[in-house]
Tab-separated table of C-alpha atoms in Angstrom:
chain	number	residue	atom	x	y	z
M	362	MET	CA	133.350	160.843	84.493
M	363	ILE	CA	135.772	158.933	82.319
M	364	GLY	CA	139.037	157.525	83.570
M	365	LYS	CA	140.916	154.362	84.371
M	366	ILE	CA	139.082	152.115	86.767
M	367	ASN	CA	141.421	150.939	89.514
M	368	THR	CA	141.354	150.618	93.266
M	369	THR	CA	142.458	154.200	93.879
M	370	SER	CA	139.956	155.784	91.490
M	371	VAL	CA	136.906	153.817	92.673
M	372	GLU	CA	137.612	154.366	96.351
M	373	LYS	CA	137.563	158.164	95.737
M	374	LEU	CA	133.998	158.002	94.370
M	375	LYS	CA	131.247	159.637	96.413
M	376	PRO	CA	127.706	158.167	96.745
M	377	GLY	CA	125.912	158.512	93.404
M	378	GLU	CA	129.148	159.086	91.407
M	379	ARG	CA	130.330	156.760	88.666
M	380	ILE	CA	133.348	156.294	86.436
M	381	ALA	CA	133.512	154.873	82.880
M	382	ASP	CA	136.705	153.095	82.014
M	383	LYS	CA	138.630	154.759	79.221
M	384	GLU	CA	140.238	151.515	78.049
M	385	VAL	CA	137.403	148.966	78.107
M	386	ARG	CA	134.338	150.539	76.587
M	387	GLY	CA	131.198	149.885	78.651
M	388	PHE	CA	133.120	149.006	81.831
M	389	LEU	CA	131.658	151.038	84.723
M	390	ALA	CA	132.099	151.529	88.458
M	391	ARG	CA	129.561	153.290	90.708
M	392	ARG	CA	129.329	154.066	94.418
M	393	LEU	CA	125.830	153.285	95.653
M	394	ASP	CA	123.959	155.311	98.256
M	395	SER	CA	124.767	152.527	100.724
M	396	GLY	CA	128.471	153.246	100.211
M	397	ALA	CA	129.201	149.999	98.342
M	398	ILE	CA	131.000	150.185	94.983
M	399	SER	CA	129.413	148.176	92.158
M	400	TYR	CA	131.144	147.091	88.948
M	401	ALA	CA	129.087	146.658	85.777
M	402	TYR	CA	129.297	146.336	82.022
M	403	ARG	CA	126.967	148.203	79.614
M	404	TYR	CA	126.476	147.022	76.050
M	405	ARG	CA	124.093	147.263	73.130
M	406	VAL	CA	122.297	144.097	71.990
M	407	LYS	CA	123.423	143.308	68.455
M	408	GLY	CA	120.929	144.334	65.791
M	409	THR	CA	118.907	146.529	68.175
M	410	ASN	CA	119.118	149.850	69.955
M	411	GLU	CA	118.503	148.162	73.296
M	412	GLN	CA	121.171	148.744	75.924
M	413	ARG	CA	121.686	146.389	78.829
M	414	LEU	CA	123.646	146.615	82.045
M	415	ILE	CA	125.082	143.457	83.550
M	416	SER	CA	126.500	143.339	87.075
M	417	LEU	CA	130.094	142.178	87.496
M	418	GLY	CA	130.344	142.217	91.290
M	419	ILE	CA	130.889	144.378	94.386
M	420	HIS	CA	134.227	146.000	95.232
M	421	GLY	CA	135.724	144.103	98.116
M	422	THR	CA	134.401	140.762	97.009
M	423	ILE	CA	136.310	141.250	93.750
M	424	THR	CA	139.132	143.653	92.897
M	425	ALA	CA	139.096	146.321	90.227
M	426	GLU	CA	141.429	144.208	88.078
M	427	GLN	CA	139.170	141.151	88.394
M	428	ALA	CA	136.193	143.292	87.392
M	429	ARG	CA	138.175	144.533	84.371
M	430	THR	CA	138.847	140.917	83.337
M	431	PHE	CA	135.115	140.106	83.599
M	432	ALA	CA	134.279	143.220	81.550
M	433	LYS	CA	136.698	142.196	78.799
M	434	LYS	CA	135.121	138.737	78.711
M	435	ARG	CA	131.618	140.202	78.383
M	436	ALA	CA	132.913	142.575	75.661
M	437	GLY	CA	134.243	139.576	73.750
M	438	GLU	CA	130.872	137.815	73.990
M	439	VAL	CA	129.100	140.920	72.672
M	440	ALA	CA	131.582	141.147	69.800
M	441	ASP	CA	130.606	137.555	68.920
M	442	GLY	CA	126.946	138.613	68.719
M	443	LYS	CA	125.929	137.184	72.093
M	444	ASP	CA	123.667	138.729	74.726
M	445	PRO	CA	125.373	137.963	78.091
M	446	LYS	CA	122.620	139.302	80.347
M	447	GLY	CA	119.795	137.808	78.303
M	448	GLU	CA	121.482	134.392	78.239
M	449	ARG	CA	122.157	134.553	81.972
M	450	GLU	CA	118.534	135.420	82.726
M	451	GLU	CA	117.346	132.657	80.419
M	452	SER	CA	119.665	130.192	82.132
M	453	ARG	CA	118.395	131.225	85.565
M	454	THR	CA	114.789	130.984	84.420
M	455	GLN	CA	115.416	127.534	82.987
M	456	ALA	CA	117.115	126.389	86.176
M	457	LYS	CA	114.213	127.727	88.220
M	458	LEU	CA	111.719	125.936	86.013
M	459	GLU	CA	113.693	122.703	86.233
M	460	LYS	CA	113.834	123.005	90.001
M	461	LEU	CA	110.114	123.729	90.136
M	462	THR	CA	109.343	120.807	87.844
M	463	GLU	CA	111.545	118.468	89.861
M	464	ALA	CA	109.789	119.496	93.075
M	465	ASN	CA	106.397	118.657	91.567
M	466	THR	CA	107.089	115.297	90.002
M	467	VAL	CA	105.041	112.320	91.126
M	468	GLY	CA	108.183	110.952	92.757
M	469	ALA	CA	108.684	114.138	94.796
M	470	ILE	CA	105.068	114.096	95.956
M	471	LEU	CA	105.405	110.445	96.985
M	472	ASP	CA	108.534	111.377	98.953
M	473	LYS	CA	106.572	114.017	100.847
M	474	PHE	CA	103.645	111.645	101.409
M	475	GLU	CA	105.931	108.980	102.834
M	476	ALA	CA	107.759	111.426	105.095
M	477	ARG	CA	104.699	113.214	106.429
M	478	TYR	CA	102.016	110.509	106.425
M	479	SER	CA	102.612	106.892	105.451
M	480	SER	CA	105.862	106.478	107.423
M	481	LYS	CA	103.756	106.751	110.591
M	482	LEU	CA	101.572	103.810	109.577
M	483	ARG	CA	102.318	100.175	110.314
M	484	SER	CA	101.786	99.539	106.609
M	485	GLY	CA	104.283	102.288	105.737
M	486	ASP	CA	106.939	99.847	104.532
M	487	GLN	CA	104.424	98.088	102.274
M	488	ILE	CA	103.282	101.408	100.798
M	489	LYS	CA	106.863	102.498	100.185
M	490	SER	CA	107.689	99.159	98.567
M	491	SER	CA	104.709	99.374	96.196
M	492	PHE	CA	105.757	102.889	95.185
M	493	GLU	CA	109.347	101.784	94.555
M	494	ARG	CA	108.449	98.675	92.549
M	495	HIS	CA	105.389	99.786	90.624
M	496	VAL	CA	104.884	103.564	90.627
M	497	ARG	CA	108.200	105.412	90.484
M	498	PRO	CA	109.624	103.437	87.530
M	499	ARG	CA	106.532	104.216	85.427
M	500	ILE	CA	105.269	107.686	86.368
M	501	GLY	CA	107.696	108.933	89.020
M	502	ALA	CA	109.430	111.436	86.708
M	503	LYS	CA	106.204	112.989	85.409
M	504	SER	CA	104.973	116.351	86.683
M	505	ILE	CA	101.795	115.951	88.702
M	506	TYR	CA	100.317	118.783	86.637
M	507	ASP	CA	100.957	116.889	83.400
M	508	LEU	CA	99.791	113.503	84.694
M	509	LYS	CA	96.777	112.161	82.793
M	510	ARG	CA	94.272	109.410	83.485
M	511	ARG	CA	95.817	107.468	80.632
M	512	ASP	CA	99.172	107.455	82.479
M	513	VAL	CA	97.537	105.913	85.554
M	514	VAL	CA	95.562	103.394	83.479
M	515	GLU	CA	98.679	102.279	81.582
M	516	MET	CA	100.544	101.889	84.875
M	517	LEU	CA	97.745	99.720	86.271
M	518	ASP	CA	97.679	97.676	83.052
M	519	ALA	CA	101.375	96.925	83.434
M	520	ILE	CA	100.986	95.996	87.112
M	521	GLU	CA	98.023	93.741	86.365
M	522	ASP	CA	99.911	91.995	83.567
M	523	GLY	CA	102.979	91.450	85.713
M	524	SER	CA	101.650	90.993	89.238
M	525	GLY	CA	97.905	90.471	88.964
M	526	ALA	CA	94.720	92.479	89.374
M	527	VAL	CA	94.792	92.415	93.178
M	528	MET	CA	98.242	94.015	93.257
M	529	ALA	CA	97.105	96.629	90.741
M	530	ASP	CA	94.234	97.554	93.053
M	531	ARG	CA	96.514	97.733	96.092
M	532	VAL	CA	98.855	100.113	94.294
M	533	LEU	CA	95.884	102.144	93.066
M	534	ALA	CA	94.635	102.511	96.639
M	535	HIS	CA	98.046	103.718	97.861
M	536	VAL	CA	98.457	106.200	95.001
M	537	ARG	CA	94.890	107.472	95.420
M	538	LYS	CA	95.561	108.150	99.097
M	539	ALA	CA	98.823	109.973	98.275
M	540	PHE	CA	97.154	112.119	95.603
M	541	ASN	CA	94.173	112.930	97.836
M	542	TRP	CA	96.615	113.940	100.559
M	543	TRP	CA	98.471	116.222	98.143
M	544	MET	CA	95.242	117.860	96.931
M	545	VAL	CA	94.791	119.166	100.478
M	546	GLN	CA	98.261	120.736	100.287
M	547	ASP	CA	98.066	122.076	96.723
M	548	GLU	CA	94.833	123.663	95.488
M	549	GLU	CA	96.188	123.704	91.906
M	550	PHE	CA	96.430	119.911	91.765
M	551	LYS	CA	93.521	117.675	90.840
M	552	SER	CA	93.987	113.923	91.050
M	553	PRO	CA	93.582	112.080	87.724
M	554	ILE	CA	92.306	108.995	89.568
M	555	VAL	CA	88.571	108.450	89.093
M	556	ARG	CA	86.036	105.750	89.915
M	557	GLY	CA	86.136	102.736	87.667
M	558	MET	CA	89.920	102.329	87.585
M	559	ALA	CA	89.907	99.328	89.966
M	560	ARG	CA	90.539	95.938	88.376
M	561	THR	CA	88.496	93.833	90.787
M	562	LYS	CA	85.197	94.036	92.628
M	563	PRO	CA	85.001	93.613	96.417
M	564	LYS	CA	82.383	90.869	96.116
M	565	GLU	CA	84.632	88.921	93.773
M	566	LEU	CA	87.471	89.078	96.306
M	567	ALA	CA	85.410	88.081	99.336
M	568	ARG	CA	86.816	84.790	100.584
M	569	LYS	CA	84.612	81.994	101.897
M	570	ARG	CA	87.317	79.467	102.669
M	571	ILE	CA	87.214	77.663	105.991
M	572	LEU	CA	89.668	75.002	107.029
M	573	ALA	CA	88.568	71.393	107.259
M	574	ASP	CA	89.418	69.375	110.350
M	575	ASP	CA	92.279	67.507	108.684
M	576	GLU	CA	93.715	70.824	107.467
M	577	ILE	CA	93.678	72.202	111.007
M	578	ARG	CA	95.516	69.094	112.172
M	579	ASP	CA	98.073	69.443	109.375
M	580	ILE	CA	98.679	73.093	110.295
M	581	TRP	CA	99.133	72.239	113.978
M	582	SER	CA	101.532	69.400	113.139
M	583	ALA	CA	103.587	71.601	110.813
M	584	LEU	CA	103.764	74.311	113.469
M	585	ASP	CA	105.311	71.757	115.836
M	586	LEU	CA	108.195	71.459	113.362
M	587	MET	CA	108.847	75.203	113.024
M	588	THR	CA	111.743	76.614	115.012
M	589	GLU	CA	112.098	80.033	113.371
M	590	PRO	CA	110.644	82.448	114.116
M	591	ALA	CA	110.149	81.004	117.578
M	592	CYS	CA	107.000	83.025	118.254
M	593	TYR	CA	105.226	81.955	115.062
M	594	PRO	CA	103.579	78.649	116.156
M	595	ALA	CA	101.937	80.257	119.206
M	596	TYR	CA	100.985	83.278	117.125
M	597	VAL	CA	99.154	81.238	114.453
M	598	ARG	CA	97.330	79.147	117.046
M	599	THR	CA	96.304	82.328	118.874
M	600	LEU	CA	94.728	83.625	115.664
M	601	LEU	CA	92.329	80.685	115.607
M	602	LEU	CA	91.592	80.494	119.338
M	603	THR	CA	90.883	84.245	119.621
M	604	MET	CA	89.468	84.785	116.098
M	605	THR	CA	91.579	87.919	115.723
M	606	ARG	CA	92.984	89.523	112.600
M	607	ARG	CA	96.632	89.232	111.613
M	608	ASN	CA	97.935	92.539	112.998
M	609	GLU	CA	95.629	92.541	116.004
M	610	ALA	CA	97.300	89.389	117.299
M	611	ALA	CA	100.811	90.293	116.118
M	612	ASP	CA	100.713	93.598	118.024
M	613	ILE	CA	99.511	92.138	121.308
M	614	HIS	CA	101.223	93.935	124.189
M	615	ALA	CA	101.574	92.826	127.797
M	616	SER	CA	99.771	96.001	128.903
M	617	GLU	CA	96.618	94.769	127.134
M	618	ILE	CA	96.324	91.645	129.292
M	619	ASP	CA	94.373	91.855	132.545
M	620	GLY	CA	94.212	88.447	134.173
M	621	ASP	CA	92.583	86.190	131.596
M	622	VAL	CA	91.061	89.040	129.544
M	623	TRP	CA	92.789	90.592	126.557
M	624	VAL	CA	91.472	94.032	125.631
M	625	ILE	CA	92.443	95.214	122.153
M	626	PRO	CA	92.302	99.023	122.341
M	627	ALA	CA	90.029	100.973	120.016
M	628	SER	CA	93.066	102.708	118.508
M	629	ARG	CA	94.076	99.518	116.725
M	630	TYR	CA	90.772	97.679	116.341
M	631	LYS	CA	88.884	97.796	113.058
M	632	ASN	CA	85.564	99.145	114.386
M	633	LYS	CA	87.387	101.731	116.556
M	634	GLN	CA	85.985	100.269	119.778
M	635	ASP	CA	87.734	98.383	122.579
M	636	HIS	CA	87.338	94.647	122.082
M	637	ALA	CA	87.528	92.397	125.160
M	638	ILE	CA	88.482	88.754	124.620
M	639	PRO	CA	88.142	86.380	127.597
M	640	LEU	CA	91.065	84.020	127.010
M	641	SER	CA	90.393	80.319	127.177
M	642	THR	CA	92.892	78.229	129.122
M	643	ALA	CA	94.388	77.025	125.829
M	644	ALA	CA	94.721	80.567	124.454
M	645	LYS	CA	96.184	81.927	127.687
M	646	ALA	CA	98.813	79.177	127.667
M	647	LEU	CA	100.000	80.291	124.208
M	648	LEU	CA	100.935	83.808	125.299
M	649	PRO	CA	104.586	84.133	126.295
M	650	GLU	CA	105.668	85.996	129.406
M	651	GLY	CA	106.876	89.528	128.875
M	652	LYS	CA	106.444	93.231	129.607
M	653	ALA	CA	106.276	94.480	126.031
M	654	PHE	CA	105.227	92.923	122.715
M	655	LEU	CA	104.461	89.269	123.373
M	656	PHE	CA	104.924	87.972	119.833
M	657	SER	CA	108.319	89.318	118.880
M	658	THR	CA	111.632	88.381	117.299
M	659	THR	CA	113.429	91.263	119.029
M	660	GLY	CA	112.884	90.400	122.662
M	661	GLY	CA	109.669	92.407	122.852
M	662	LYS	CA	111.055	95.653	121.400
M	663	LYS	CA	109.045	95.335	118.196
M	664	ALA	CA	105.944	93.351	117.293
M	665	PHE	CA	106.303	90.360	114.985
M	666	SER	CA	105.985	91.348	111.317
M	667	GLY	CA	107.680	88.695	109.180
M	668	PHE	CA	104.393	87.260	107.956
M	669	SER	CA	105.256	86.316	104.366
M	670	LYS	CA	108.493	84.450	105.048
M	671	ALA	CA	107.086	82.518	108.027
M	672	LYS	CA	103.869	81.615	106.190
M	673	ALA	CA	105.879	80.355	103.217
M	674	GLU	CA	107.887	78.069	105.500
M	675	LEU	CA	104.699	76.794	107.159
M	676	ASP	CA	103.161	76.048	103.759
M	677	ARG	CA	106.335	74.204	102.738
M	678	LEU	CA	106.189	71.972	105.815
M	679	ILE	CA	102.482	71.275	105.265
M	680	ALA	CA	103.056	70.387	101.622
M	681	LYS	CA	105.918	68.059	102.515
M	682	ALA	CA	103.881	66.233	105.176
M	683	ARG	CA	100.811	65.835	102.959
M	684	LYS	CA	102.901	64.517	100.102
M	685	ALA	CA	104.571	61.985	102.392
M	686	ALA	CA	101.122	60.869	103.594
M	687	GLY	CA	99.871	60.480	100.026
M	688	LYS	CA	97.368	63.304	100.454
M	689	PRO	CA	96.612	65.950	97.800
M	690	ALA	CA	98.184	69.371	98.110
M	691	MET	CA	96.436	71.662	100.541
M	692	PRO	CA	94.425	74.356	98.728
M	693	ARG	CA	95.683	77.899	99.171
M	694	TRP	CA	94.796	79.350	102.549
M	695	THR	CA	95.483	82.590	104.391
M	696	LEU	CA	95.869	83.530	108.034
M	697	HIS	CA	92.552	85.355	107.873
M	698	ASP	CA	90.869	82.040	107.009
M	699	LEU	CA	91.563	81.047	110.626
M	700	ARG	CA	89.235	83.797	111.831
M	701	ARG	CA	86.449	82.593	109.538
M	702	THR	CA	87.121	79.000	110.597
M	703	GLY	CA	86.892	79.923	114.289
M	704	ARG	CA	83.526	81.550	113.734
M	705	THR	CA	82.298	78.390	111.965
M	706	LEU	CA	83.554	76.207	114.814
M	707	MET	CA	81.631	78.329	117.327
M	708	ALA	CA	78.456	77.745	115.335
M	709	ARG	CA	79.272	74.037	115.245
M	710	ALA	CA	79.655	74.091	119.031
M	711	GLY	CA	76.145	75.536	119.366
M	712	ILE	CA	77.104	79.087	120.382
M	713	PRO	CA	74.204	81.513	119.745
M	714	GLU	CA	74.817	83.754	116.737
M	715	ASP	CA	74.740	87.006	118.737
M	716	HIS	CA	77.328	85.728	121.179
M	717	ALA	CA	79.594	84.448	118.409
M	718	GLU	CA	79.373	87.776	116.565
M	719	ARG	CA	80.261	89.670	119.717
M	720	ALA	CA	83.150	87.285	120.317
M	721	MET	CA	84.435	88.219	116.851
M	722	GLY	CA	84.175	91.897	117.702
M	723	HIS	CA	81.478	92.583	115.151
M	724	THR	CA	79.201	95.544	115.769
M	725	ILE	CA	75.576	94.600	116.345
M	726	GLN	CA	73.458	96.680	113.991
M	727	GLY	CA	70.204	98.501	114.638
M	728	VAL	CA	68.602	99.626	117.885
M	729	ARG	CA	70.139	96.784	119.880
M	730	GLY	CA	73.586	97.798	118.745
M	731	THR	CA	72.948	101.395	119.800
M	732	TYR	CA	71.360	100.873	123.217
M	733	ASP	CA	72.560	97.443	124.380
M	734	ARG	CA	75.923	98.223	125.987
M	735	PHE	CA	76.069	95.109	128.182
M	736	ALA	CA	79.586	93.683	127.881
M	737	TYR	CA	78.476	90.059	127.381
M	738	LEU	CA	81.820	89.065	128.887
M	739	GLU	CA	80.590	85.771	130.351
M	740	GLU	CA	78.747	84.877	127.135
M	741	LYS	CA	81.920	85.536	125.169
M	742	ARG	CA	83.907	83.508	127.687
M	743	ARG	CA	81.664	80.489	127.095
M	744	ALA	CA	81.983	81.030	123.351
M	745	PHE	CA	85.801	81.056	123.427
M	746	ASP	CA	85.912	78.089	125.795
M	747	ALA	CA	83.627	76.183	123.402
M	748	LEU	CA	85.919	77.110	120.497
M	749	ALA	CA	88.986	75.847	122.362
M	750	SER	CA	87.201	72.595	123.254
M	751	THR	CA	86.140	72.053	119.652
M	752	VAL	CA	89.688	72.652	118.385
M	753	ALA	CA	91.031	70.234	121.003
M	754	LEU	CA	88.526	67.617	119.842
M	755	ILE	CA	89.598	68.156	116.221
M	756	LEU	CA	93.281	67.762	117.117
M	757	ASP	CA	92.629	64.584	119.099
M	758	PRO	CA	89.363	63.122	117.779
M	759	PRO	CA	87.709	59.941	119.024
M	760	ALA	CA	88.742	57.152	116.660
M	761	ASP	CA	85.182	56.431	115.529
M	762	ASN	CA	83.846	59.969	115.450
M	763	VAL	CA	85.960	62.168	113.154
M	764	VAL	CA	83.752	65.008	111.939
M	765	THR	CA	84.829	67.593	109.379
M	766	ILE	CA	83.552	71.163	109.147
M	767	GLY	CA	80.573	71.251	106.830
M	768	ALA	CA	79.469	67.717	107.604
M	769	ARG	CA	75.810	67.182	108.531
M	770	ARG	CA	75.235	67.211	112.285
């Protein structure tokens, strides 16, 4: 029926009935089967015979007069040649697409990877930092579905030019892991990373550096001068005397020590097997007392992790001392070189190769490695004691018998 749409007239409508406003052409009110009253505006798209109905709202959430105002506004838009419903649908579609695109950008995927996976890793902060500095600024805004190999290659080119090939490969490894993780979640996504994108070869990166006797002495002397972090001198010396890797020693916990044996659990050892280290007297003396993390700057609550800053300070002290002594600058060295040096010192002390390899925690290959489960604890104890004795001799050598690593025996 036709009449004036107002509160009284619409509330008299029965389910299925409607009223067309006699003043604003196309303005309608209808009572639905549910009992609700819906306001709408019907119009013809300019230049066509197509009619469209656009909702104005539900009675109760808006009044009849408010609905009339909305209808007049839509009527004005139609008079100007616009298509209110079509434009609204297009706007909603565009917003949906933008939201979808935003959710599938590289940056969004990295966010999910960090939250669900990498944040649980000890290296999580390093991964996040590499994403922030090298990945997000270059490809973070791109849709993962539009990402091409060329985008990844150009990113790696820029990283290599600015930070070196090694850094480019580290970032590549992190991004590859994130993309592989996302491929498990999204069957539509295929990672653009392929073999051959790395900038270095593992063999080229393999280090062979071992520390000479005078370098060991210089490191020990410089450590005596370090006051912050307080745990660092003992930590570095422990690396050499136990031939452990950086994080293996940094994460040492009081619960892993049983008398004079330190057992690194399989959960945090590289070969995924428990590794028992009989501690020499010198190594045992380095470990601080405590019931939690032994090397810590937070009273044992967290394991020591400030490697870069502490190493830089140690290198500064070494450089200063060598310059004052008229010695050349010490060639670049890393904490992992201590592990390689310890293995060399064991050989120098006459420790059998098998025993030295077991002391390092290396897996013995072949049949012997499969069936020989003897712990070799006493053999390893002699090996670590011999290492400690050799280091002590290097630090305080006989005046007429200073021998450097690599010298003929």
